[in-house]
Amino acid sequence: MNYICMECGRKTALSDRAIYRCECGGLLDMVWDAGSTDAERLKRLFDARLGERGSPLSGGVWRYKELIHPELPLSSIVTKYEGNTALYENDRLGSYAGVRRLWLKALSENPSGSFKDNGMTVAVSHGRWLGYDRFACTSTGNTSSSMAMYAALCGSEAIVLLPALGVALNKALQTEAYGAKLLRTEGGYDEGIRFLERHALSLDLYVCNSINPLRIEGQKSIAFELAHQLGWSLPDWLIVPGGALSNAAAIGKGLGELYQAGFIAAMPRIAVVQAEGASPFHRMVETGRRPLVPELRPDTVASALRIGNPPNWPKAWRDALERTNGVTVSVADRDILEAKARIDRSGIGCEPASAASLAGLRALVAKGIVHKDETAVCILTGHMLKDTDAIVQSLRYAGGTSQRQTRAEARAPLPLLPEVIRSELARA
Ligand SMILES: *Cc1c(COP(=O)(O)O)cnc(C)c1O
Ligand SMILES: [Zn+2]
């Protein structure tokens, strides 16, 4: 196995020390000596694993081990059988967005409640294989929840630099409950990443942020599982919320590998959706001027997208945009909250950052970039219970009460009398 620098092409062999960037500063890709990638044989193997129970390969990430981390010994795998998340087709949300057919891929159903588990199981397993037992990250909340969960599962330590600004309380509590050591630090996510890139090695920490290329290898499984669920034939568009841009990059890389190995006959296009208040990537694409100009004060109701200097933008540019003929779009917070209310009311549910996908698709249809006779999958990244404050806000868009209170708290309690309840039902 090798790391290869995406900027200068320099190869670095795997050693017992983790590396996250090339000496030239470029991001690293993993290259595996994959052996045979005979698509038909692997499809049969992946199908057979759908019926397995209890094996690490029965999860929705490690099922695709041959395409993700072929060299890792099974005994090093730290898994909660992540992945295996449902794909819901929904006509009402499809007509809200304005497309012919719409599916929602509920990565929110992962064990810690977000897609970070798809990548984290691979990063932590790899780190254990290298001999680390202290894992570190900075996070807007879901990366830390996920890392803390896997670290606890394998009896290791989790160190989290938690930005003093802008982490949803539920996520911080979840991280702490898994036993992580939380260090509340100055600044935001961007400052935390810069610190870890510089000092992780001397502090003997294994970094589990998405600059770690193993995270990307794991998140590729999202493309694999989605294609598998749809019989190896994907819709026209995949709509992906973009913060640090790891997921857009990973899904793009996964699609590219599926196409090259002959698993799929056509490439879907990726649309990366950013929140207006944190949209440096979209602005870069729109102005056509590279490199990316960081946003100094990223701000949006979608806390998972509150990232001003997305470290993975060069990979997202290459793998999500160039490789798939992809596009970007940005959406306002009120559109995110309205889309969230609709997804919640459909019975699927998600946190605000995830709803950016549906809001973004609707905006792309309105702009004529996505056509109404096309098909799409919205990637739902996180669970609705991840940010309960945002539920209060989004209820306003669902015909609920207009104040910062829920319907349940809105009035004095009703007397429990049949005629009272009957007249309430008639009103509802
Ligand atoms: C991390 C996260 C995102 C952003 O993903 P990136 O890979 O950082 O672009 C979006 N939604 C949720 C719920 C997340 O946890
Ligand atoms: Zn380099």
XYZ file of C-alpha atoms and ligand atoms in Angstrom:
444
model
C 0.000 0.000 0.000
C 1.149 3.498 -0.796
C 0.138 7.061 -0.275
C 0.326 9.143 -3.425
C 0.339 12.943 -3.432
C -2.392 14.440 -5.598
C -0.270 17.537 -6.310
C 3.259 16.270 -7.075
C 2.603 12.541 -7.557
C 5.221 11.518 -5.010
C 4.702 8.028 -3.585
C 5.240 7.245 0.085
C 5.169 3.688 1.367
C 3.110 2.766 4.397
C 5.192 2.933 7.554
C 4.284 2.607 11.220
C 3.811 6.378 11.400
C 0.696 7.967 9.984
C 1.061 10.825 7.496
C -1.651 13.211 6.391
C 0.002 15.421 3.811
C 2.896 15.203 1.371
C 6.046 17.201 2.089
C 4.874 19.573 -0.660
C 1.646 20.215 1.269
C -0.572 18.242 -1.119
C -3.391 15.932 -0.010
C -2.743 12.197 -0.163
C -4.660 9.462 -1.942
C -4.403 5.789 -1.034
C -3.328 3.351 -3.714
C -3.909 -0.297 -3.062
C -2.405 -3.239 -4.803
C -5.955 -4.352 -5.386
C -5.267 -7.591 -7.237
C -8.268 -8.663 -9.280
C -11.144 -6.221 -9.541
C -13.212 -8.500 -11.778
C -16.557 -6.740 -11.366
C -18.791 -9.760 -11.975
C -16.914 -11.913 -9.470
C -16.953 -9.127 -6.860
C -20.672 -8.459 -7.402
C -21.375 -12.114 -6.586
C -19.136 -11.918 -3.526
C -20.835 -8.731 -2.271
C -24.259 -10.305 -2.837
C -23.248 -13.391 -0.860
C -22.180 -11.205 2.062
C -25.674 -9.681 2.273
C -26.721 -12.968 3.876
C -23.869 -13.106 6.405
C -24.351 -12.481 10.090
C -21.830 -11.593 12.754
C -18.797 -11.421 10.483
C -17.071 -8.014 10.205
C -17.747 -8.326 6.469
C -21.535 -8.283 7.006
C -21.519 -4.504 7.608
C -22.212 -1.996 4.840
C -18.617 -0.768 4.677
C -16.465 -3.870 5.104
C -18.708 -5.829 2.726
C -16.716 -3.959 0.068
C -13.331 -4.565 1.724
C -11.645 -5.610 -1.533
C -12.269 -2.078 -2.875
C -11.567 -0.254 0.398
C -8.678 -1.757 2.360
C -7.672 -5.127 0.915
C -4.566 -5.458 3.075
C -6.105 -4.992 6.519
C -6.255 -8.210 8.604
C -9.832 -9.063 9.657
C -8.688 -9.106 13.284
C -7.870 -5.368 13.107
C -11.378 -4.345 12.056
C -13.252 -2.191 14.590
C -16.858 -2.231 13.418
C -20.407 -1.531 14.494
C -21.752 -2.987 11.239
C -22.091 0.601 10.011
C -23.444 1.376 6.568
C -26.406 -0.883 5.771
C -28.536 2.252 5.679
C -31.883 2.426 3.947
C -32.712 4.042 0.633
C -36.207 5.549 0.498
C -37.980 6.499 -2.686
C -40.395 9.349 -1.985
C -42.787 10.852 -4.536
C -43.955 13.766 -2.414
C -40.427 15.010 -1.782
C -39.639 14.305 -5.425
C -42.387 16.597 -6.594
C -41.338 19.201 -3.997
C -37.863 19.182 -5.531
C -39.326 18.967 -9.041
C -37.768 15.757 -10.369
C -39.283 12.621 -11.892
C -37.954 10.198 -9.267
C -36.234 10.892 -5.964
C -34.569 8.619 -3.429
C -33.168 9.622 -0.053
C -30.138 7.716 1.186
C -30.469 7.764 4.974
C -26.856 7.717 6.158
C -28.410 9.209 9.284
C -29.262 5.607 10.237
C -25.625 4.810 10.992
C -24.788 3.687 14.566
C -23.626 7.110 15.802
C -26.211 8.912 13.664
C -24.180 10.214 10.732
C -22.202 9.151 7.653
C -18.974 9.821 9.561
C -19.217 6.164 10.680
C -18.681 4.979 7.085
C -15.230 6.561 7.106
C -14.395 6.323 10.784
C -14.533 2.533 11.015
C -11.760 2.418 8.409
C -9.652 5.194 9.992
C -9.816 3.702 13.492
C -9.214 0.145 12.256
C -6.203 1.314 10.271
C -4.882 3.332 13.222
C -5.147 0.274 15.465
C -3.302 -1.775 12.863
C -0.504 0.812 12.926
C -0.402 0.470 16.707
C -2.064 3.707 17.813
C -4.375 3.821 20.808
C -5.027 7.580 20.984
C -7.319 9.018 18.343
C -7.859 12.743 17.828
C -10.016 15.077 15.802
C -11.529 18.500 15.702
C -15.156 18.530 14.786
C -18.416 20.347 14.250
C -19.776 17.425 16.306
C -20.464 14.342 14.205
C -16.858 13.381 13.539
C -16.166 13.511 17.259
C -19.262 11.446 18.153
C -18.254 8.814 15.647
C -14.572 8.729 16.611
C -15.411 8.597 20.326
C -17.768 5.670 19.691
C -15.177 3.560 17.847
C -12.367 4.478 20.249
C -14.517 3.379 23.178
C -15.470 0.184 21.357
C -11.837 -0.885 21.029
C -10.737 0.405 24.421
C -8.704 3.328 23.086
C -8.563 6.978 24.021
C -10.420 9.716 22.125
C -9.154 13.309 22.264
C -11.459 15.948 20.789
C -10.674 19.577 20.085
C -14.141 21.049 20.324
C -14.524 24.515 18.781
C -15.890 26.927 21.342
C -18.108 28.267 18.569
C -20.915 26.470 16.875
C -21.230 22.839 17.936
C -24.745 21.467 18.453
C -25.178 20.548 22.126
C -26.544 17.074 21.376
C -23.370 16.166 19.472
C -21.024 17.422 22.198
C -22.988 15.459 24.803
C -22.939 12.312 22.686
C -19.162 12.616 22.286
C -18.675 13.067 26.020
C -21.004 10.182 26.842
C -18.808 7.814 24.814
C -15.987 8.777 27.162
C -13.946 11.111 24.976
C -11.685 13.734 26.481
C -13.125 17.056 25.319
C -10.787 20.028 25.045
C -12.795 23.152 24.349
C -10.515 25.221 22.153
C -10.451 28.727 20.736
C -11.666 29.364 17.221
C -13.608 27.048 14.934
C -13.119 23.841 12.992
C -10.612 25.469 10.619
C -8.179 26.438 13.391
C -8.475 22.966 14.963
C -7.517 21.242 11.696
C -4.508 23.481 11.220
C -3.317 22.675 14.741
C -3.666 18.904 14.320
C -1.902 18.911 10.955
C 1.087 20.575 12.604
C 1.274 18.880 15.973
C -0.381 15.443 15.885
C 2.860 13.613 15.200
C 4.737 15.124 18.147
C 1.706 14.580 20.416
C 1.467 10.923 19.289
C -2.146 11.322 18.180
C -3.745 9.513 15.241
C -5.805 12.120 13.389
C -9.271 10.989 12.346
C -10.348 14.077 10.442
C -10.986 13.731 6.751
C -7.490 14.900 5.759
C -6.709 11.317 6.763
C -7.094 9.490 3.422
C -8.415 6.358 5.160
C -11.591 8.267 6.047
C -12.127 8.890 2.344
C -11.540 5.209 1.536
C -14.300 4.287 3.990
C -16.732 6.906 2.756
C -16.377 5.555 -0.786
C -18.583 2.719 0.461
C -21.506 5.152 0.282
C -21.258 5.062 -3.513
C -20.753 1.291 -3.467
C -23.736 0.524 -1.228
C -25.982 2.941 -3.108
C -25.108 1.381 -6.470
C -25.551 -2.111 -4.999
C -29.005 -1.196 -3.619
C -30.070 0.082 -7.038
C -28.857 -2.994 -8.912
C -25.601 -1.337 -10.084
C -27.420 1.359 -11.995
C -27.458 4.878 -10.570
C -29.818 7.812 -11.154
C -28.798 10.956 -13.034
C -27.777 12.997 -9.979
C -26.340 12.494 -6.490
C -26.942 15.530 -4.276
C -24.353 15.894 -1.503
C -24.141 18.562 1.241
C -20.637 20.056 1.395
C -18.783 21.256 4.501
C -15.184 20.006 4.692
C -15.988 18.361 1.309
C -14.816 14.893 2.309
C -18.058 13.240 1.352
C -18.342 14.844 -2.070
C -14.731 13.812 -2.743
C -15.224 10.267 -1.420
C -18.442 9.615 -3.324
C -16.813 10.974 -6.492
C -13.786 8.713 -5.998
C -16.049 5.730 -5.346
C -18.076 6.377 -8.490
C -14.915 6.714 -10.543
C -13.649 3.360 -9.292
C -16.986 1.636 -9.937
C -17.043 2.994 -13.465
C -13.453 2.095 -14.216
C -13.819 -1.458 -12.937
C -17.049 -1.965 -14.911
C -19.526 -2.162 -12.018
C -21.645 0.631 -13.510
C -22.091 1.537 -17.150
C -22.734 5.273 -16.710
C -21.542 7.934 -14.280
C -24.114 10.003 -12.435
C -23.352 13.677 -11.840
C -22.653 15.060 -8.367
C -24.161 18.311 -7.104
C -22.411 19.750 -4.047
C -24.708 21.912 -1.919
C -23.320 24.492 0.498
C -25.108 26.777 2.942
C -25.030 30.403 1.827
C -23.163 31.525 4.949
C -20.448 28.899 4.472
C -20.031 28.506 0.728
C -16.381 29.141 -0.216
C -16.305 26.163 -2.601
C -19.416 27.243 -4.449
C -18.018 30.788 -4.746
C -14.755 29.439 -6.102
C -16.570 27.425 -8.761
C -18.866 30.293 -9.668
C -16.070 32.819 -10.076
C -13.799 30.271 -11.754
C -10.860 31.539 -9.698
C -8.720 29.017 -7.891
C -7.422 28.500 -5.245
C -10.246 28.626 -2.751
C -10.630 31.795 -0.706
C -11.557 30.804 2.866
C -14.615 32.289 4.500
C -13.447 33.819 7.773
C -16.746 33.703 9.668
C -18.740 30.742 8.384
C -22.274 30.922 9.711
C -25.337 28.780 9.053
C -28.122 27.014 10.927
C -26.640 23.797 9.504
C -23.880 23.442 12.101
C -22.251 20.511 10.266
C -21.612 22.841 7.317
C -20.065 25.644 9.392
C -16.669 25.345 7.739
C -14.925 28.272 6.071
C -11.768 26.584 4.811
C -12.687 23.079 3.612
C -9.447 21.078 3.586
C -10.616 18.615 0.932
C -11.537 21.131 -1.743
C -8.836 19.992 -4.208
C -10.138 16.419 -4.004
C -13.751 17.553 -4.300
C -12.787 19.607 -7.336
C -11.082 16.644 -8.992
C -13.320 13.749 -7.917
C -16.782 15.301 -7.539
C -16.713 18.036 -10.186
C -14.199 17.190 -12.922
C -14.707 13.426 -12.789
C -18.532 13.481 -12.792
C -19.216 16.727 -14.644
C -20.556 17.960 -11.323
C -21.983 21.297 -10.209
C -22.267 23.365 -7.031
C -25.066 25.443 -5.556
C -25.704 27.334 -2.333
C -28.943 27.596 -0.359
C -30.294 29.956 2.294
C -30.914 28.830 5.869
C -34.673 29.324 5.526
C -34.722 26.945 2.545
C -32.697 24.408 4.542
C -35.165 24.613 7.438
C -38.168 24.299 5.164
C -36.653 21.253 3.445
C -35.835 19.771 6.842
C -39.437 20.174 7.990
C -40.594 18.351 4.840
C -38.123 15.496 5.277
C -39.066 15.170 8.959
C -42.780 15.099 8.080
C -42.171 12.436 5.464
C -41.186 10.115 8.315
C -37.557 9.972 7.255
C -36.085 12.827 9.292
C -32.628 14.445 9.270
C -30.528 17.228 10.735
C -30.363 20.611 8.937
C -27.106 19.969 7.040
C -28.695 16.935 5.391
C -31.740 18.900 4.315
C -29.431 21.174 2.318
C -29.427 18.343 -0.237
C -33.169 18.589 -0.887
C -33.121 22.400 -0.803
C -30.172 22.345 -3.217
C -31.891 19.956 -5.619
C -34.963 22.185 -5.660
C -32.781 25.211 -6.413
C -31.010 23.351 -9.233
C -34.323 22.398 -10.812
C -35.470 26.028 -10.557
C -32.262 27.115 -12.309
C -32.787 24.524 -15.065
C -29.515 22.736 -14.267
C -31.354 19.595 -13.177
C -34.225 18.766 -15.546
C -37.645 17.724 -14.341
C -37.506 14.410 -16.192
C -34.272 13.450 -14.428
C -33.780 11.261 -11.354
C -31.802 11.975 -8.186
C -30.641 10.697 -4.815
C -30.352 13.123 -1.911
C -27.677 12.112 0.567
C -29.039 12.522 4.105
C -25.947 12.879 6.231
C -27.145 13.082 9.855
C -29.968 12.055 12.196
C -32.786 14.409 13.228
C -31.962 13.998 16.943
C -28.462 15.373 16.337
C -29.724 18.944 16.640
C -32.936 19.310 18.593
C -32.688 23.127 18.687
C -33.018 23.119 14.918
C -36.234 21.111 15.205
C -37.837 23.990 17.060
C -36.786 26.346 14.291
C -37.888 24.120 11.430
C -41.320 23.487 12.927
C -42.187 27.024 11.936
C -41.969 25.910 8.327
C -44.241 22.946 8.871
C -47.342 24.870 9.805
C -46.491 24.448 13.470
C -46.466 27.225 16.020
C -44.650 30.378 15.031
C -42.959 30.966 18.372
C -39.912 29.211 19.764
C -42.145 26.586 21.272
C -43.491 23.357 19.948
C -47.122 22.513 19.352
C -47.066 20.353 22.464
C -46.156 23.303 24.702
C -48.274 25.883 22.966
C -51.363 26.000 25.162
C -52.625 25.168 28.592
C -53.206 21.419 28.949
C -56.558 20.138 27.715
C -58.998 18.456 30.061
C -59.231 14.757 29.217
C -62.866 14.767 28.112
C -64.105 13.052 24.943
C -65.969 16.147 23.680
C -62.872 18.315 24.123
C -60.638 15.852 22.301
C -63.277 15.425 19.543
C -63.409 19.145 18.914
C -59.578 19.269 18.846
C -59.525 16.494 16.236
C -62.011 18.426 14.142
C -59.733 21.484 14.286
C -56.523 19.614 13.445
C -19.777 16.172 8.283
C -21.149 16.436 7.862
C -21.451 17.095 6.663
C -20.391 17.658 5.776
O -19.636 16.647 5.163
P -18.189 17.011 4.594
O -17.622 15.717 4.228
O -17.478 17.672 5.729
O -18.398 17.942 3.463
C -22.759 17.253 6.305
N -23.761 16.819 7.101
C -23.520 16.195 8.270
C -24.654 15.759 9.103
C -22.206 15.980 8.677
O -21.986 15.373 9.842
Zn 3.462 16.320 -3.014
